[in-house]
XYZ file of C-alpha atoms in Angstrom:
467
model
C 9.178 -85.749 -46.653
C 9.499 -86.233 -42.898
C 6.315 -87.339 -41.174
C 6.890 -85.033 -38.216
C 8.154 -81.903 -39.951
C 6.899 -78.568 -38.616
C 6.479 -75.640 -40.978
C 6.907 -71.902 -40.672
C 4.449 -69.661 -42.517
C 7.035 -68.928 -45.210
C 7.589 -72.676 -45.730
C 3.845 -73.350 -45.941
C 3.497 -70.650 -48.571
C 5.724 -72.700 -50.911
C 3.665 -75.917 -50.667
C 0.600 -77.260 -52.450
C -1.741 -78.067 -49.574
C -4.757 -80.385 -49.858
C -7.617 -80.589 -47.304
C -9.631 -83.808 -47.003
C -13.036 -82.725 -45.678
C -12.477 -79.041 -46.385
C -16.165 -78.179 -45.861
C -16.134 -78.729 -42.088
C -16.367 -75.697 -39.800
C -12.820 -75.987 -38.485
C -11.220 -77.112 -41.746
C -12.857 -74.401 -43.851
C -11.683 -71.756 -41.404
C -8.053 -72.840 -41.645
C -8.329 -72.989 -45.442
C -9.829 -69.475 -45.518
C -6.890 -68.062 -43.531
C -4.351 -69.853 -45.730
C -6.047 -68.552 -48.880
C -5.927 -65.003 -47.502
C -2.176 -65.463 -47.076
C -1.848 -66.534 -50.725
C -1.250 -70.239 -50.095
C -1.898 -72.853 -52.819
C -4.969 -74.709 -51.537
C -7.158 -77.551 -52.800
C -9.731 -79.611 -50.948
C -12.502 -82.138 -51.167
C -15.739 -82.874 -49.368
C -18.512 -85.404 -49.839
C -21.201 -82.734 -50.243
C -21.299 -79.289 -51.807
C -22.148 -76.304 -49.572
C -22.094 -72.521 -49.388
C -18.784 -72.783 -47.486
C -17.213 -74.565 -50.439
C -18.592 -71.944 -52.819
C -16.953 -69.174 -50.786
C -13.628 -71.041 -50.611
C -13.708 -71.547 -54.378
C -14.306 -67.819 -54.827
C -11.222 -67.158 -52.697
C -9.097 -69.293 -55.008
C -9.267 -72.849 -53.684
C -9.553 -75.799 -56.069
C -12.585 -77.707 -54.782
C -13.640 -81.314 -55.480
C -17.021 -82.812 -54.549
C -16.560 -86.423 -53.514
C -13.395 -88.223 -52.431
C -11.043 -89.672 -55.032
C -7.304 -90.393 -54.983
C -6.850 -88.239 -58.080
C -8.011 -85.164 -56.116
C -4.578 -85.026 -54.450
C -2.948 -83.854 -57.679
C 0.525 -82.602 -56.821
C -0.181 -82.131 -53.095
C 2.877 -81.854 -50.854
C 0.978 -81.616 -47.550
C -2.404 -83.107 -46.598
C -4.594 -81.799 -43.776
C -7.375 -83.933 -42.286
C -9.871 -83.726 -39.440
C -10.582 -86.474 -36.924
C -13.785 -87.222 -38.861
C -11.845 -88.623 -41.844
C -11.879 -92.431 -41.911
C -8.675 -94.430 -42.360
C -10.263 -95.946 -45.487
C -10.682 -92.586 -47.229
C -9.193 -93.031 -50.738
C -7.378 -89.697 -50.643
C -5.841 -90.467 -47.258
C -4.750 -93.906 -48.471
C -3.201 -92.361 -51.586
C -1.362 -89.731 -49.547
C 0.155 -92.410 -47.317
C 1.091 -94.523 -50.323
C 2.943 -91.521 -51.785
C 4.594 -90.681 -48.416
C 2.967 -87.238 -48.374
C 2.951 -85.757 -44.895
C -0.536 -85.950 -43.337
C -1.397 -83.745 -40.344
C -4.461 -83.137 -38.211
C -6.181 -79.752 -38.541
C -5.043 -78.798 -35.008
C -1.406 -79.011 -36.112
C -2.106 -76.864 -39.159
C -3.872 -74.278 -37.005
C -0.966 -74.346 -34.525
C 1.429 -73.473 -37.370
C -0.769 -70.518 -38.365
C -0.833 -69.297 -34.755
C 2.868 -69.818 -34.062
C 4.098 -66.376 -35.143
C 1.336 -64.414 -33.358
C 0.318 -63.491 -29.823
C -2.191 -66.316 -29.573
C -5.175 -66.894 -27.290
C -6.825 -70.331 -27.216
C -10.369 -70.515 -25.823
C -11.156 -73.852 -24.180
C -13.809 -75.336 -21.905
C -16.560 -77.917 -22.012
C -19.219 -75.291 -22.786
C -19.288 -71.778 -24.216
C -16.124 -71.955 -26.337
C -17.633 -70.754 -29.605
C -19.526 -67.822 -28.083
C -16.586 -66.737 -25.907
C -14.140 -66.935 -28.840
C -16.519 -64.867 -30.982
C -17.030 -62.324 -28.177
C -13.273 -61.937 -27.744
C -12.872 -61.464 -31.489
C -15.565 -58.778 -31.772
C -14.323 -56.998 -28.637
C -10.759 -56.831 -29.980
C -12.014 -55.661 -33.364
C -13.896 -52.879 -31.573
C -10.617 -51.936 -29.888
C -9.020 -51.574 -33.335
C -6.686 -54.585 -33.105
C -7.953 -56.626 -36.140
C -7.057 -60.113 -34.839
C -6.859 -63.265 -36.929
C -9.404 -65.818 -35.735
C -10.583 -69.384 -36.256
C -13.916 -70.274 -34.641
C -16.153 -73.349 -34.764
C -19.168 -71.166 -35.554
C -20.037 -68.208 -37.749
C -20.133 -64.733 -36.171
C -23.497 -63.196 -37.081
C -22.211 -59.716 -37.878
C -19.120 -60.906 -39.788
C -20.814 -63.776 -41.641
C -17.637 -65.843 -41.330
C -15.875 -68.193 -38.908
C -12.286 -67.273 -39.785
C -10.197 -64.297 -40.849
C -6.556 -63.429 -41.462
C -6.182 -60.136 -39.631
C -3.601 -57.385 -39.982
C -2.886 -57.361 -36.252
C -0.457 -59.434 -34.194
C -3.132 -61.368 -32.248
C -4.557 -64.770 -33.230
C -7.654 -66.133 -31.461
C -8.638 -69.787 -31.775
C -11.402 -71.942 -30.386
C -9.666 -74.888 -28.707
C -11.702 -78.084 -28.858
C -10.812 -80.658 -26.217
C -12.979 -83.411 -27.729
C -10.044 -85.448 -29.056
C -7.173 -83.843 -27.150
C -5.756 -82.217 -30.279
C -5.825 -78.724 -28.727
C -2.541 -79.601 -27.003
C -0.821 -78.734 -30.291
C -1.619 -75.012 -30.089
C 0.926 -73.883 -27.434
C -0.762 -70.460 -27.082
C 0.528 -67.291 -25.471
C -2.569 -67.253 -23.285
C -5.764 -69.219 -22.791
C -9.323 -69.072 -21.495
C -10.991 -72.017 -19.732
C -14.727 -71.421 -19.296
C -15.606 -74.597 -17.368
C -14.727 -78.282 -17.104
C -16.935 -81.352 -16.800
C -17.295 -84.770 -18.403
C -18.312 -84.832 -22.059
C -17.137 -86.554 -25.258
C -17.471 -89.906 -23.540
C -16.495 -91.577 -26.820
C -12.982 -90.239 -26.200
C -12.741 -89.760 -22.413
C -13.297 -92.794 -20.207
C -14.125 -90.727 -17.133
C -13.851 -87.302 -15.521
C -10.254 -87.991 -14.472
C -9.264 -88.268 -18.147
C -10.876 -84.888 -18.844
C -8.923 -83.211 -16.051
C -5.717 -84.843 -17.282
C -6.074 -83.397 -20.800
C -6.904 -79.911 -19.431
C -3.867 -80.141 -17.149
C -1.731 -80.883 -20.218
C -3.414 -77.978 -22.010
C -2.403 -75.548 -19.258
C 1.120 -76.988 -19.392
C 1.184 -76.220 -23.126
C 0.713 -72.457 -22.603
C 3.951 -70.639 -23.416
C 6.328 -69.675 -20.615
C 5.259 -66.492 -18.797
C 1.886 -66.666 -20.514
C -1.541 -66.177 -18.955
C -4.663 -68.152 -18.115
C -8.144 -66.660 -17.723
C -10.451 -69.151 -15.976
C -13.886 -69.173 -14.345
C -13.269 -69.119 -10.615
C -16.886 -70.076 -9.884
C -16.730 -73.366 -11.795
C -16.164 -76.519 -9.680
C -14.193 -78.167 -12.490
C -11.875 -75.183 -12.846
C -11.314 -75.131 -9.080
C -10.277 -78.780 -9.212
C -7.943 -78.112 -12.129
C -6.250 -75.161 -10.443
C -5.242 -77.386 -7.517
C -3.390 -79.626 -9.977
C -1.482 -76.860 -11.783
C 2.130 -76.077 -10.926
C 3.023 -73.141 -13.180
C 4.487 -70.320 -11.054
C 5.430 -68.483 -14.263
C 1.797 -68.375 -15.424
C -0.351 -65.319 -14.738
C -3.740 -66.691 -13.643
C -6.777 -64.396 -13.771
C -10.079 -65.679 -12.362
C -13.500 -64.359 -13.295
C -17.037 -64.913 -12.048
C -19.567 -63.744 -9.462
C -17.654 -64.676 -6.329
C -15.796 -61.861 -4.578
C -12.549 -63.852 -4.669
C -12.293 -63.512 -8.470
C -9.921 -61.035 -10.131
C -12.686 -59.976 -12.539
C -16.126 -59.963 -10.934
C -19.653 -59.294 -12.124
C -22.507 -58.156 -9.877
C -25.889 -56.407 -10.032
C -27.007 -58.878 -12.700
C -30.225 -58.095 -14.589
C -31.594 -60.690 -17.002
C -34.256 -59.611 -19.511
C -35.903 -61.809 -22.178
C -33.446 -60.787 -24.928
C -30.692 -58.887 -23.081
C -28.498 -59.147 -19.989
C -26.619 -56.582 -17.919
C -24.013 -56.733 -15.150
C -21.640 -54.360 -13.393
C -18.017 -55.484 -13.630
C -15.010 -54.782 -11.431
C -11.390 -55.849 -11.101
C -9.817 -56.295 -7.660
C -12.435 -53.947 -6.249
C -12.139 -51.284 -8.948
C -15.343 -50.620 -10.886
C -14.776 -50.999 -14.623
C -18.216 -50.298 -16.035
C -21.314 -52.134 -17.113
C -21.578 -55.029 -19.565
C -24.721 -54.734 -21.663
C -25.315 -57.723 -23.929
C -27.818 -58.218 -26.730
C -28.003 -61.855 -25.627
C -30.008 -63.490 -22.842
C -28.647 -65.575 -19.994
C -26.209 -65.329 -17.120
C -23.935 -67.818 -18.896
C -23.405 -65.268 -21.668
C -22.462 -62.598 -19.139
C -19.816 -64.995 -17.810
C -18.593 -65.654 -21.353
C -18.315 -61.914 -22.010
C -16.431 -61.362 -18.752
C -13.914 -64.028 -19.804
C -13.461 -62.287 -23.156
C -13.083 -58.910 -21.435
C -10.414 -60.221 -19.041
C -8.371 -61.866 -21.808
C -8.625 -58.802 -24.054
C -7.303 -56.485 -21.340
C -4.336 -58.832 -20.912
C -3.263 -58.162 -24.513
C -3.569 -54.411 -24.066
C -7.051 -53.550 -25.354
C -8.775 -50.449 -23.962
C -11.505 -51.293 -21.447
C -14.059 -48.744 -22.700
C -13.744 -49.972 -26.289
C -14.097 -53.588 -25.160
C -17.352 -52.774 -23.366
C -18.697 -51.115 -26.529
C -17.593 -54.085 -28.632
C -19.297 -56.599 -26.363
C -22.464 -54.502 -26.422
C -22.472 -54.726 -30.227
C -22.076 -58.523 -30.250
C -25.210 -60.225 -31.600
C -24.159 -63.859 -31.281
C -23.109 -66.698 -33.554
C -25.050 -69.027 -35.781
C -26.670 -71.977 -34.018
C -26.242 -70.433 -30.556
C -29.738 -69.330 -29.464
C -30.216 -68.098 -33.023
C -33.611 -66.610 -33.853
C -34.655 -68.233 -37.138
C -37.860 -66.225 -37.416
C -41.289 -65.455 -35.973
C -44.715 -66.296 -37.365
C -48.046 -65.402 -35.743
C -46.342 -64.580 -32.451
C -44.406 -67.874 -32.338
C -40.615 -67.521 -32.189
C -38.415 -70.280 -33.629
C -34.920 -70.565 -32.100
C -32.073 -72.894 -33.087
C -29.312 -73.913 -30.683
C -26.311 -76.253 -30.855
C -26.646 -77.436 -27.233
C -25.970 -81.163 -26.912
C -24.917 -81.679 -23.262
C -27.273 -81.561 -20.240
C -25.568 -78.464 -18.826
C -25.933 -76.654 -22.151
C -29.596 -77.651 -22.413
C -30.244 -76.361 -18.896
C -28.881 -72.824 -19.437
C -30.404 -72.615 -22.909
C -33.877 -73.650 -21.756
C -33.752 -71.276 -18.787
C -33.036 -68.481 -21.279
C -35.860 -69.745 -23.504
C -38.328 -69.716 -20.591
C -37.336 -66.134 -19.819
C -37.826 -65.222 -23.480
C -41.258 -66.882 -23.604
C -42.430 -65.201 -20.394
C -46.079 -66.351 -20.100
C -45.813 -68.450 -23.281
C -44.639 -72.035 -23.520
C -41.279 -73.473 -24.560
C -41.639 -76.375 -26.987
C -38.434 -78.288 -27.729
C -37.371 -80.474 -30.626
C -34.297 -82.289 -29.284
C -31.966 -84.548 -31.235
C -29.417 -86.317 -29.014
C -25.901 -86.292 -30.484
C -24.005 -89.612 -30.430
C -25.059 -92.905 -28.867
C -22.265 -92.774 -26.270
C -23.386 -89.370 -24.962
C -27.034 -90.475 -24.872
C -26.132 -93.597 -22.883
C -24.013 -91.641 -20.408
C -26.398 -88.733 -19.790
C -29.960 -89.975 -20.471
C -31.332 -89.171 -16.970
C -29.555 -85.781 -16.946
C -30.965 -84.964 -20.398
C -34.446 -85.756 -19.095
C -33.982 -83.498 -16.068
C -32.844 -80.612 -18.289
C -35.667 -81.081 -20.794
C -38.266 -80.917 -18.018
C -37.536 -77.181 -17.848
C -39.423 -76.922 -21.142
C -43.202 -77.298 -21.370
C -43.034 -80.110 -23.922
C -40.327 -81.965 -25.850
C -40.368 -83.848 -29.128
C -37.505 -86.344 -29.125
C -35.921 -87.238 -32.454
C -33.774 -90.337 -32.794
C -30.072 -90.112 -31.938
C -27.826 -88.400 -34.484
C -24.978 -90.886 -34.828
C -22.267 -88.527 -36.150
C -19.376 -90.932 -36.804
C -20.432 -93.494 -34.208
C -21.768 -96.986 -34.749
C -25.048 -97.774 -32.933
C -24.795 -99.125 -29.382
C -27.189 -101.962 -28.589
C -30.131 -100.792 -26.503
C -29.276 -97.091 -26.844
C -31.823 -94.755 -28.420
C -33.689 -91.574 -27.542
C -36.177 -93.769 -25.695
C -33.636 -93.898 -22.834
C -34.369 -90.206 -22.282
C -38.128 -90.570 -22.812
C -38.292 -93.300 -20.150
C -37.215 -90.711 -17.572
C -40.057 -88.347 -18.526
C -43.838 -88.555 -18.465
C -46.166 -88.662 -21.474
C -47.293 -85.124 -20.633
C -43.702 -83.914 -20.996
C -42.336 -85.762 -24.019
C -43.124 -87.590 -27.243
C -40.605 -89.795 -29.046
C -41.054 -89.079 -32.749
C -38.250 -90.232 -35.083
C -39.904 -88.722 -38.176
C -38.713 -85.166 -38.800
C -41.650 -84.494 -41.115
C -44.112 -85.537 -38.430
C -42.325 -83.389 -35.824
C -42.505 -80.302 -38.052
C -46.259 -80.700 -38.491
C -46.969 -81.565 -34.852
C -44.919 -78.770 -33.323
C -46.470 -76.220 -35.678
C -49.972 -77.470 -34.829
C -49.265 -77.282 -31.099
C -47.736 -73.789 -30.955
C -49.746 -70.726 -29.987
C -48.925 -67.026 -30.045
C -46.352 -66.244 -27.352
C -44.735 -69.684 -27.496
C -41.073 -70.353 -28.262
C -40.107 -73.376 -30.359
C -36.460 -74.349 -30.003
C -34.581 -76.915 -32.090
C -31.747 -78.348 -29.995
C -28.778 -80.510 -30.894
C -25.485 -80.690 -32.781
C -26.850 -82.762 -35.669
C -29.165 -82.006 -38.580
C -32.026 -80.912 -36.313
C -30.874 -77.394 -37.232
C -32.413 -77.934 -40.683
C -35.929 -77.899 -39.185
C -36.129 -74.171 -38.447
C -37.256 -73.105 -41.920
C -39.769 -75.968 -42.379
C -41.303 -75.172 -38.975
C -41.648 -71.500 -39.911
C -43.261 -72.527 -43.199
C -45.642 -74.899 -41.417
C -46.627 -72.104 -39.018
C -47.327 -69.839 -42.024
C -49.490 -72.502 -43.676
C -51.811 -73.016 -40.701
């Protein structure tokens, strides 16, 4: 089989497809869509999970652990960038000359026969993609979608819809989003991140420039006109065929929000397009950043023909996604929030929202830096962001797939903060007990990071109950 063969949906339907690492957020979503289309799917992952249970219920053959025999009669193998070259299933696939493709290519094939919208940007991708999905569902369009997070109301991160629209979160972290070639795209913002892959800011702009070039001829781009990174990118784009729609607070934007009102758990803004008043966005989420995300979703949805009044109602009904300012529970007046934020900019907007939620109470953070390379690059900026909180417990760095870097630990962040602001505590058990002992009624405890810090929400709630 050719190593660069592309497949139509009808061709994919005839193949036995095997996923290595099928339990990941992105991989499981693609598998879910393929299963809904009746494809023959198998997959493996090192650990069992509820995602694997649901995929098995949909008809997938699931293996726990990686073994060459798991391939069976596979004719196509899909992997994520997290799969090591030494994986026994990957080695076996190569030995048998089975075509191996990255998940982005597989997703691109699923999107290829639809009106597709790819949602990109350094921050806000998951929330914006989910908002766009819920808004279009409210407008009766039933889009297919693949998102890196679970929509609260739907309880899923992917769906094979009956409509002609396909929405996908487009992750720039390894440049693989260039495979999508969407009909249209959203870019929420651009700045340096994923320093394990991008050497500098120039490399980030280069990949986003290629992403815009990958949008289909006569397609559209919705981008935040207030963002400095987007402004820089727009100067580098030469696509006269592309319809560019800008959104934000500035009067120069095509879609503009004004009269912004931010409450502890909600946010409201009036929206207009080229001077015409369109209505009022009312979100059940806090933070100006979420109003911007919703405006991006609104603009893109109107471009594919959705009714404006139904979009506004859909966005009002949106309650968020898992791990994005997710309320895990409340005990004795103490709220426990979990959030995926792992970049200084994300921490800043999240902690501002947390302070507004706490009002006169305190914000106590449990932060787990994600990757040694990111910690080394942004330690002072992390410290500045964390100072918005009243106190921070710093866990050790979550390595993800990285090897340790000499001299890099969470202490790099702690050194930029005072003892009254931070405590470095690598023991999760100790952090659970200390944060529960510290919290008082009215306080907000927030677990922050893209690693396993998210597992602490329930133990913290239990520790608060046991006081």
